[in-house]
């Protein structure tokens, strides 16, 4: 039974446990696997940067409230954040770097309170 290289489909000659026909094919396969593994990292990083840009755009004064649909329409994804802070009332603010948001329901409408990170939020 002849084994075929998973990269180029040529015959693999040599030891019985050999998988690739050449070091070049082995390297190519490992490179592709690394790209696939890092693709998730790049996707998360891209979304975090997008979220930060959107939060910064709508929060020019340090604190504002706006409908969730406005942010979501621009591609904001609230599941991506860098850290969180819980205030004394137990409300959890999620942050994308220095810009944060708190999900609220006000008069039956889903809203976000947008804030910027403050020194007192450290603890």
CSV table of N, CA and C in Angstrom, one decimal:
chain,number,residue,atom,x,y,z
A,1,UNK,N,0.8,-1.2,0.0
A,1,UNK,CA,0.0,0.0,0.0
A,1,UNK,C,0.9,1.2,0.0
A,2,UNK,N,0.7,2.1,-1.0
A,2,UNK,CA,1.5,3.3,-1.1
A,2,UNK,C,0.9,4.5,-0.4
A,3,UNK,N,1.7,5.2,0.4
A,3,UNK,CA,1.1,6.4,1.0
A,3,UNK,C,1.3,7.6,0.2
A,4,UNK,N,0.4,8.5,0.2
A,4,UNK,CA,0.5,9.7,-0.5
A,4,UNK,C,0.7,10.9,0.4
A,5,UNK,N,1.5,11.9,0.0
A,5,UNK,CA,1.7,13.1,0.7
A,5,UNK,C,0.4,13.9,0.8
A,6,UNK,N,0.0,14.3,2.0
A,6,UNK,CA,-1.2,15.1,2.1
A,6,UNK,C,-1.2,16.5,1.5
A,7,UNK,N,0.0,16.9,1.1
A,7,UNK,CA,0.1,18.3,0.5
A,7,UNK,C,0.0,18.2,-1.0
A,8,UNK,N,0.9,17.4,-1.6
A,8,UNK,CA,1.0,17.4,-3.0
A,8,UNK,C,0.5,16.1,-3.7
A,9,UNK,N,0.1,15.1,-2.9
A,9,UNK,CA,-0.4,13.8,-3.3
A,9,UNK,C,0.6,12.9,-4.1
A,10,UNK,N,1.9,13.2,-3.9
A,10,UNK,CA,2.9,12.3,-4.5
A,10,UNK,C,3.2,11.2,-3.6
A,11,UNK,N,3.9,10.2,-4.1
A,11,UNK,CA,4.2,9.0,-3.3
A,11,UNK,C,5.2,9.3,-2.3
A,12,UNK,N,5.0,8.8,-1.0
A,12,UNK,CA,5.9,9.0,0.1
A,12,UNK,C,6.8,7.8,0.1
A,13,UNK,N,8.1,8.1,0.0
A,13,UNK,CA,9.1,7.0,0.0
A,13,UNK,C,10.0,7.2,1.2
A,14,UNK,N,10.3,6.1,1.9
A,14,UNK,CA,11.1,6.1,3.1
A,14,UNK,C,10.5,5.3,4.2
A,15,UNK,N,10.8,5.8,5.4
A,15,UNK,CA,10.3,5.1,6.6
A,15,UNK,C,8.8,4.9,6.6
A,16,UNK,N,8.4,3.9,7.3
A,16,UNK,CA,6.9,3.5,7.3
A,16,UNK,C,6.1,4.6,8.0
A,17,UNK,N,6.7,5.4,8.9
A,17,UNK,CA,5.9,6.4,9.6
A,17,UNK,C,6.0,7.8,9.0
A,18,UNK,N,6.7,7.9,7.9
A,18,UNK,CA,6.9,9.1,7.2
A,18,UNK,C,5.6,9.6,6.6
A,19,UNK,N,5.3,10.9,6.8
A,19,UNK,CA,4.0,11.4,6.3
A,19,UNK,C,4.1,12.2,5.0
A,20,UNK,N,5.1,13.1,5.0
A,20,UNK,CA,5.3,14.0,3.8
A,20,UNK,C,6.4,13.5,2.9
A,21,UNK,N,6.3,13.9,1.6
A,21,UNK,CA,7.3,13.5,0.6
A,21,UNK,C,8.6,14.3,0.7
A,22,UNK,N,8.5,15.5,1.3
A,22,UNK,CA,9.7,16.4,1.4
A,22,UNK,C,9.6,17.3,2.6
A,23,UNK,N,10.7,17.9,3.0
A,23,UNK,CA,10.7,18.9,4.0
A,23,UNK,C,9.8,20.1,3.6
A,24,UNK,N,9.8,20.4,2.3
A,24,UNK,CA,9.1,21.6,1.8
A,24,UNK,C,7.6,21.4,2.0
A,25,UNK,N,7.1,20.2,1.8
A,25,UNK,CA,5.7,19.9,2.0
A,25,UNK,C,5.3,19.9,3.4
A,26,UNK,N,6.2,19.4,4.3
A,26,UNK,CA,6.0,19.4,5.7
A,26,UNK,C,5.9,20.8,6.2
A,27,UNK,N,6.8,21.6,5.8
A,27,UNK,CA,6.8,23.0,6.2
A,27,UNK,C,5.6,23.8,5.7
A,28,UNK,N,5.2,23.5,4.5
A,28,UNK,CA,4.0,24.1,3.9
A,28,UNK,C,2.7,23.8,4.8
A,29,UNK,N,2.6,22.5,5.1
A,29,UNK,CA,1.5,22.0,5.9
A,29,UNK,C,1.5,22.7,7.3
A,30,UNK,N,2.6,22.8,8.0
A,30,UNK,CA,2.7,23.4,9.3
A,30,UNK,C,2.4,24.9,9.2
A,31,UNK,N,2.8,25.6,8.1
A,31,UNK,CA,2.5,27.0,7.9
A,31,UNK,C,1.0,27.2,7.8
A,32,UNK,N,0.3,26.4,7.0
A,32,UNK,CA,-1.1,26.5,6.9
A,32,UNK,C,-1.8,26.2,8.2
A,33,UNK,N,-1.4,25.3,9.0
A,33,UNK,CA,-2.0,25.0,10.2
A,33,UNK,C,-1.9,26.2,11.2
A,34,UNK,N,-0.7,26.8,11.2
A,34,UNK,CA,-0.5,28.0,12.0
A,34,UNK,C,-1.4,29.1,11.6
A,35,UNK,N,-1.6,29.3,10.3
A,35,UNK,CA,-2.5,30.4,9.9
A,35,UNK,C,-3.9,30.1,10.3
A,36,UNK,N,-4.3,28.9,10.2
A,36,UNK,CA,-5.7,28.6,10.7
A,36,UNK,C,-5.9,28.8,12.2
A,37,UNK,N,-4.8,28.5,13.0
A,37,UNK,CA,-4.9,28.7,14.4
A,37,UNK,C,-4.9,30.1,14.8
A,38,UNK,N,-4.1,30.9,14.0
A,38,UNK,CA,-4.0,32.4,14.3
A,38,UNK,C,-5.2,33.1,13.7
A,39,UNK,N,-6.0,32.5,12.8
A,39,UNK,CA,-7.1,33.2,12.2
A,39,UNK,C,-8.1,33.7,13.3
A,40,UNK,N,-8.3,32.9,14.3
A,40,UNK,CA,-9.2,33.2,15.3
A,40,UNK,C,-8.7,34.4,16.1
A,41,UNK,N,-7.4,34.5,16.4
A,41,UNK,CA,-6.8,35.6,17.1
A,41,UNK,C,-7.0,36.9,16.3
A,42,UNK,N,-6.8,36.8,15.0
A,42,UNK,CA,-6.9,38.0,14.1
A,42,UNK,C,-8.4,38.5,14.1
A,43,UNK,N,-9.3,37.5,14.0
A,43,UNK,CA,-10.7,37.9,14.0
A,43,UNK,C,-11.1,38.6,15.3
A,44,UNK,N,-10.7,38.1,16.4
A,44,UNK,CA,-11.0,38.7,17.7
A,44,UNK,C,-10.4,40.1,17.8
A,45,UNK,N,-9.1,40.2,17.4
A,45,UNK,CA,-8.4,41.5,17.5
A,45,UNK,C,-9.1,42.5,16.6
A,46,UNK,N,-9.5,42.1,15.4
A,46,UNK,CA,-10.2,43.0,14.4
A,46,UNK,C,-11.5,43.5,15.0
A,47,UNK,N,-12.3,42.6,15.7
A,47,UNK,CA,-13.6,43.0,16.3
A,47,UNK,C,-13.4,43.9,17.5
A,48,UNK,N,-12.4,43.6,18.3
A,48,UNK,CA,-12.1,44.5,19.4
A,48,UNK,C,-11.8,45.9,19.0
A,49,UNK,N,-11.0,46.0,17.9
A,49,UNK,CA,-10.6,47.3,17.4
A,49,UNK,C,-11.8,48.0,16.8
A,50,UNK,N,-12.6,47.3,16.1
A,50,UNK,CA,-13.9,47.8,15.5
A,50,UNK,C,-14.8,48.3,16.7
A,51,UNK,N,-15.0,47.5,17.7
A,51,UNK,CA,-15.8,47.9,18.8
A,51,UNK,C,-15.3,49.2,19.5
A,52,UNK,N,-14.0,49.3,19.7
A,52,UNK,CA,-13.4,50.5,20.3
A,52,UNK,C,-13.6,51.7,19.4
A,53,UNK,N,-13.4,51.6,18.1
A,53,UNK,CA,-13.6,52.7,17.2
A,53,UNK,C,-15.1,53.2,17.2
A,54,UNK,N,-16.0,52.2,17.3
A,54,UNK,CA,-17.4,52.6,17.3
A,54,UNK,C,-17.8,53.3,18.6
A,55,UNK,N,-17.3,52.7,19.8
A,55,UNK,CA,-17.6,53.3,21.1
A,55,UNK,C,-17.0,54.7,21.2
A,56,UNK,N,-15.8,54.9,20.6
A,56,UNK,CA,-15.1,56.2,20.7
A,56,UNK,C,-15.9,57.2,19.8
A,57,UNK,N,-16.4,56.8,18.7
A,57,UNK,CA,-17.2,57.6,17.8
A,57,UNK,C,-18.4,58.2,18.5
A,58,UNK,N,-19.1,57.4,19.2
A,58,UNK,CA,-20.4,57.8,19.8
A,58,UNK,C,-20.2,58.3,21.3
A,59,UNK,N,-19.0,58.2,21.8
A,59,UNK,CA,-18.9,58.7,23.2
A,59,UNK,C,-17.8,59.8,23.2
A,60,UNK,N,-18.2,61.0,22.7
A,60,UNK,CA,-17.3,62.1,22.6
A,60,UNK,C,-17.1,62.9,23.9
A,61,UNK,N,-18.1,62.8,24.8
A,61,UNK,CA,-18.1,63.6,26.1
A,61,UNK,C,-17.8,62.8,27.3
A,62,UNK,N,-17.5,61.5,27.3
A,62,UNK,CA,-17.2,60.7,28.4
A,62,UNK,C,-18.3,59.8,28.9
A,63,UNK,N,-19.6,60.2,28.7
A,63,UNK,CA,-20.7,59.4,29.1
A,63,UNK,C,-21.9,59.8,28.2
A,64,UNK,N,-22.5,58.8,27.7
A,64,UNK,CA,-23.7,59.0,26.8
A,64,UNK,C,-24.6,57.8,26.8
A,65,UNK,N,-25.8,57.9,26.4
A,65,UNK,CA,-26.7,56.8,26.3
A,65,UNK,C,-27.3,56.8,24.9
A,66,UNK,N,-27.3,55.6,24.3
A,66,UNK,CA,-27.9,55.5,23.0
A,66,UNK,C,-28.5,54.1,22.7
A,67,UNK,N,-29.4,54.0,21.8
A,67,UNK,CA,-30.0,52.7,21.5
A,67,UNK,C,-29.0,51.7,21.0
A,68,UNK,N,-29.2,50.5,21.4
A,68,UNK,CA,-28.3,49.4,21.0
A,68,UNK,C,-28.3,49.2,19.5
A,69,UNK,N,-29.4,49.4,18.8
A,69,UNK,CA,-29.5,49.2,17.4
A,69,UNK,C,-28.5,50.1,16.6
A,70,UNK,N,-28.3,51.3,17.1
A,70,UNK,CA,-27.4,52.2,16.4
A,70,UNK,C,-26.0,51.6,16.4
A,71,UNK,N,-25.5,51.1,17.5
A,71,UNK,CA,-24.1,50.5,17.5
A,71,UNK,C,-24.1,49.2,16.7
A,72,UNK,N,-25.1,48.4,16.9
A,72,UNK,CA,-25.2,47.1,16.2
A,72,UNK,C,-25.2,47.2,14.7
A,73,UNK,N,-25.9,48.3,14.2
A,73,UNK,CA,-25.9,48.5,12.8
A,73,UNK,C,-24.6,48.9,12.2
A,74,UNK,N,-23.7,49.4,13.0
A,74,UNK,CA,-22.3,49.7,12.6
A,74,UNK,C,-21.3,48.6,12.7
A,75,UNK,N,-21.8,47.4,13.2
A,75,UNK,CA,-20.9,46.3,13.3
A,75,UNK,C,-20.4,46.0,14.7
A,76,UNK,N,-20.9,46.7,15.7
A,76,UNK,CA,-20.5,46.5,17.1
A,76,UNK,C,-21.0,45.2,17.5
A,77,UNK,N,-20.1,44.4,18.2
A,77,UNK,CA,-20.5,43.1,18.8
A,77,UNK,C,-20.2,43.1,20.3
A,78,UNK,N,-21.2,43.2,21.1
A,78,UNK,CA,-21.0,43.3,22.6
A,78,UNK,C,-20.4,42.0,23.2
A,79,UNK,N,-20.2,41.0,22.5
A,79,UNK,CA,-19.6,39.8,23.1
A,79,UNK,C,-18.1,39.9,23.1
A,80,UNK,N,-17.5,40.9,22.4
A,80,UNK,CA,-16.1,41.1,22.4
A,80,UNK,C,-15.7,42.3,23.2
A,81,UNK,N,-15.0,42.0,24.3
A,81,UNK,CA,-14.5,43.1,25.1
A,81,UNK,C,-13.2,42.7,25.8
A,82,UNK,N,-12.4,43.7,26.3
A,82,UNK,CA,-11.1,43.4,26.9
A,82,UNK,C,-11.2,43.2,28.4
A,83,UNK,N,-12.1,43.8,29.1
A,83,UNK,CA,-12.2,43.7,30.5
A,83,UNK,C,-13.5,44.2,31.0
A,84,UNK,N,-13.8,44.1,32.3
A,84,UNK,CA,-15.1,44.6,32.8
A,84,UNK,C,-14.9,45.2,34.1
A,85,UNK,N,-15.8,46.0,34.5
A,85,UNK,CA,-15.8,46.7,35.8
A,85,UNK,C,-17.2,46.6,36.4
A,86,UNK,N,-17.4,46.2,37.7
A,86,UNK,CA,-18.7,46.2,38.3
A,86,UNK,C,-18.8,47.3,39.3
A,87,UNK,N,-19.8,48.1,39.2
A,87,UNK,CA,-20.0,49.3,40.1
A,87,UNK,C,-20.6,48.8,41.4
A,88,UNK,N,-20.8,49.7,42.3
A,88,UNK,CA,-21.4,49.5,43.6
A,88,UNK,C,-22.8,48.9,43.6
A,89,UNK,N,-23.6,49.2,42.5
A,89,UNK,CA,-24.9,48.7,42.3
A,89,UNK,C,-25.0,47.3,41.7
A,90,UNK,N,-23.8,46.8,41.4
A,90,UNK,CA,-23.7,45.4,40.8
A,90,UNK,C,-23.8,45.4,39.3
A,91,UNK,N,-23.9,46.6,38.7
A,91,UNK,CA,-24.0,46.7,37.2
A,91,UNK,C,-22.6,46.4,36.6
A,92,UNK,N,-22.6,45.7,35.6
A,92,UNK,CA,-21.3,45.3,34.9
A,92,UNK,C,-21.1,46.1,33.6
A,93,UNK,N,-20.0,46.9,33.6
A,93,UNK,CA,-19.6,47.6,32.4
A,93,UNK,C,-18.6,46.8,31.7
A,94,UNK,N,-18.7,46.6,30.4
A,94,UNK,CA,-17.8,45.9,29.6
A,94,UNK,C,-16.9,47.0,28.8
A,95,UNK,N,-15.6,46.7,28.7
A,95,UNK,CA,-14.8,47.7,28.1
A,95,UNK,C,-14.0,47.1,26.9
A,96,UNK,N,-13.9,47.9,25.9
A,96,UNK,CA,-13.0,47.7,24.8
A,96,UNK,C,-11.8,48.7,24.9
A,97,UNK,N,-10.8,48.2,25.6
A,97,UNK,CA,-9.7,49.1,26.0
A,97,UNK,C,-10.2,50.2,26.9
A,98,UNK,N,-10.2,51.5,26.6
A,98,UNK,CA,-10.6,52.5,27.5
A,98,UNK,C,-12.1,52.9,27.4
A,99,UNK,N,-12.8,52.4,26.4
A,99,UNK,CA,-14.2,52.7,26.2
A,99,UNK,C,-15.1,51.6,26.6
A,100,UNK,N,-16.1,51.9,27.4
A,100,UNK,CA,-17.0,50.9,28.0
A,100,UNK,C,-18.4,51.1,27.6
A,101,UNK,N,-19.2,50.1,27.9
A,101,UNK,CA,-20.6,50.1,27.7
A,101,UNK,C,-21.4,49.3,28.8
A,102,UNK,N,-22.6,49.7,29.1
A,102,UNK,CA,-23.4,49.0,30.0
A,102,UNK,C,-24.8,48.8,29.3
A,103,UNK,N,-25.2,47.6,29.2
A,103,UNK,CA,-26.5,47.3,28.5
A,103,UNK,C,-27.6,47.6,29.5
A,104,UNK,N,-28.6,48.3,29.1
A,104,UNK,CA,-29.8,48.7,29.9
A,104,UNK,C,-31.1,48.5,29.1
A,105,UNK,N,-32.1,48.4,29.8
A,105,UNK,CA,-33.5,48.4,29.2
A,105,UNK,C,-34.2,49.6,29.8
A,106,UNK,N,-34.5,50.6,29.0
A,106,UNK,CA,-35.1,51.8,29.4
A,106,UNK,C,-36.4,52.1,28.6
A,107,UNK,N,-37.5,52.2,29.3
A,107,UNK,CA,-38.8,52.4,28.7
A,107,UNK,C,-39.0,51.3,27.6
A,108,UNK,N,-38.7,50.1,27.9
A,108,UNK,CA,-38.9,49.0,26.9
A,108,UNK,C,-37.9,49.0,25.7
A,109,UNK,N,-36.9,49.8,25.7
A,109,UNK,CA,-36.0,49.8,24.6
A,109,UNK,C,-34.6,49.4,25.2
A,110,UNK,N,-33.9,48.6,24.3
A,110,UNK,CA,-32.5,48.2,24.7
A,110,UNK,C,-31.6,49.3,24.4
A,111,UNK,N,-30.8,49.7,25.4
A,111,UNK,CA,-29.9,50.8,25.2
A,111,UNK,C,-28.5,50.5,25.8
A,112,UNK,N,-27.5,51.3,25.4
A,112,UNK,CA,-26.2,51.2,26.0
A,112,UNK,C,-25.8,52.5,26.6
A,113,UNK,N,-25.3,52.4,27.8
A,113,UNK,CA,-24.7,53.6,28.4
A,113,UNK,C,-23.2,53.5,28.1
A,114,UNK,N,-22.7,54.5,27.4
A,114,UNK,CA,-21.3,54.5,27.0
A,114,UNK,C,-20.4,55.4,28.0
A,115,UNK,N,-19.3,54.8,28.4
A,115,UNK,CA,-18.4,55.5,29.3
A,115,UNK,C,-17.0,55.4,28.9
A,116,UNK,N,-16.1,56.2,29.5
A,116,UNK,CA,-14.7,56.0,29.4
A,116,UNK,C,-14.1,55.6,30.7
A,117,UNK,N,-13.1,54.8,30.6
A,117,UNK,CA,-12.4,54.3,31.8
A,117,UNK,C,-11.9,55.5,32.7
A,118,UNK,N,-12.2,55.3,34.0
A,118,UNK,CA,-11.8,56.3,35.0
A,118,UNK,C,-10.8,55.7,36.0
A,119,UNK,N,-10.0,56.5,36.6
A,119,UNK,CA,-9.0,55.9,37.6
A,119,UNK,C,-9.7,55.2,38.8
A,120,UNK,N,-10.8,55.7,39.2
A,120,UNK,CA,-11.5,55.0,40.3
A,120,UNK,C,-12.0,53.6,40.0
A,121,UNK,N,-12.0,53.2,38.8
A,121,UNK,CA,-12.5,51.9,38.3
A,121,UNK,C,-11.4,50.8,38.5
A,122,UNK,N,-10.2,51.3,38.9
A,122,UNK,CA,-9.1,50.4,39.1
A,122,UNK,C,-9.4,49.2,40.0
A,123,UNK,N,-10.1,49.4,41.1
A,123,UNK,CA,-10.2,48.4,42.1
A,123,UNK,C,-11.5,47.7,42.0
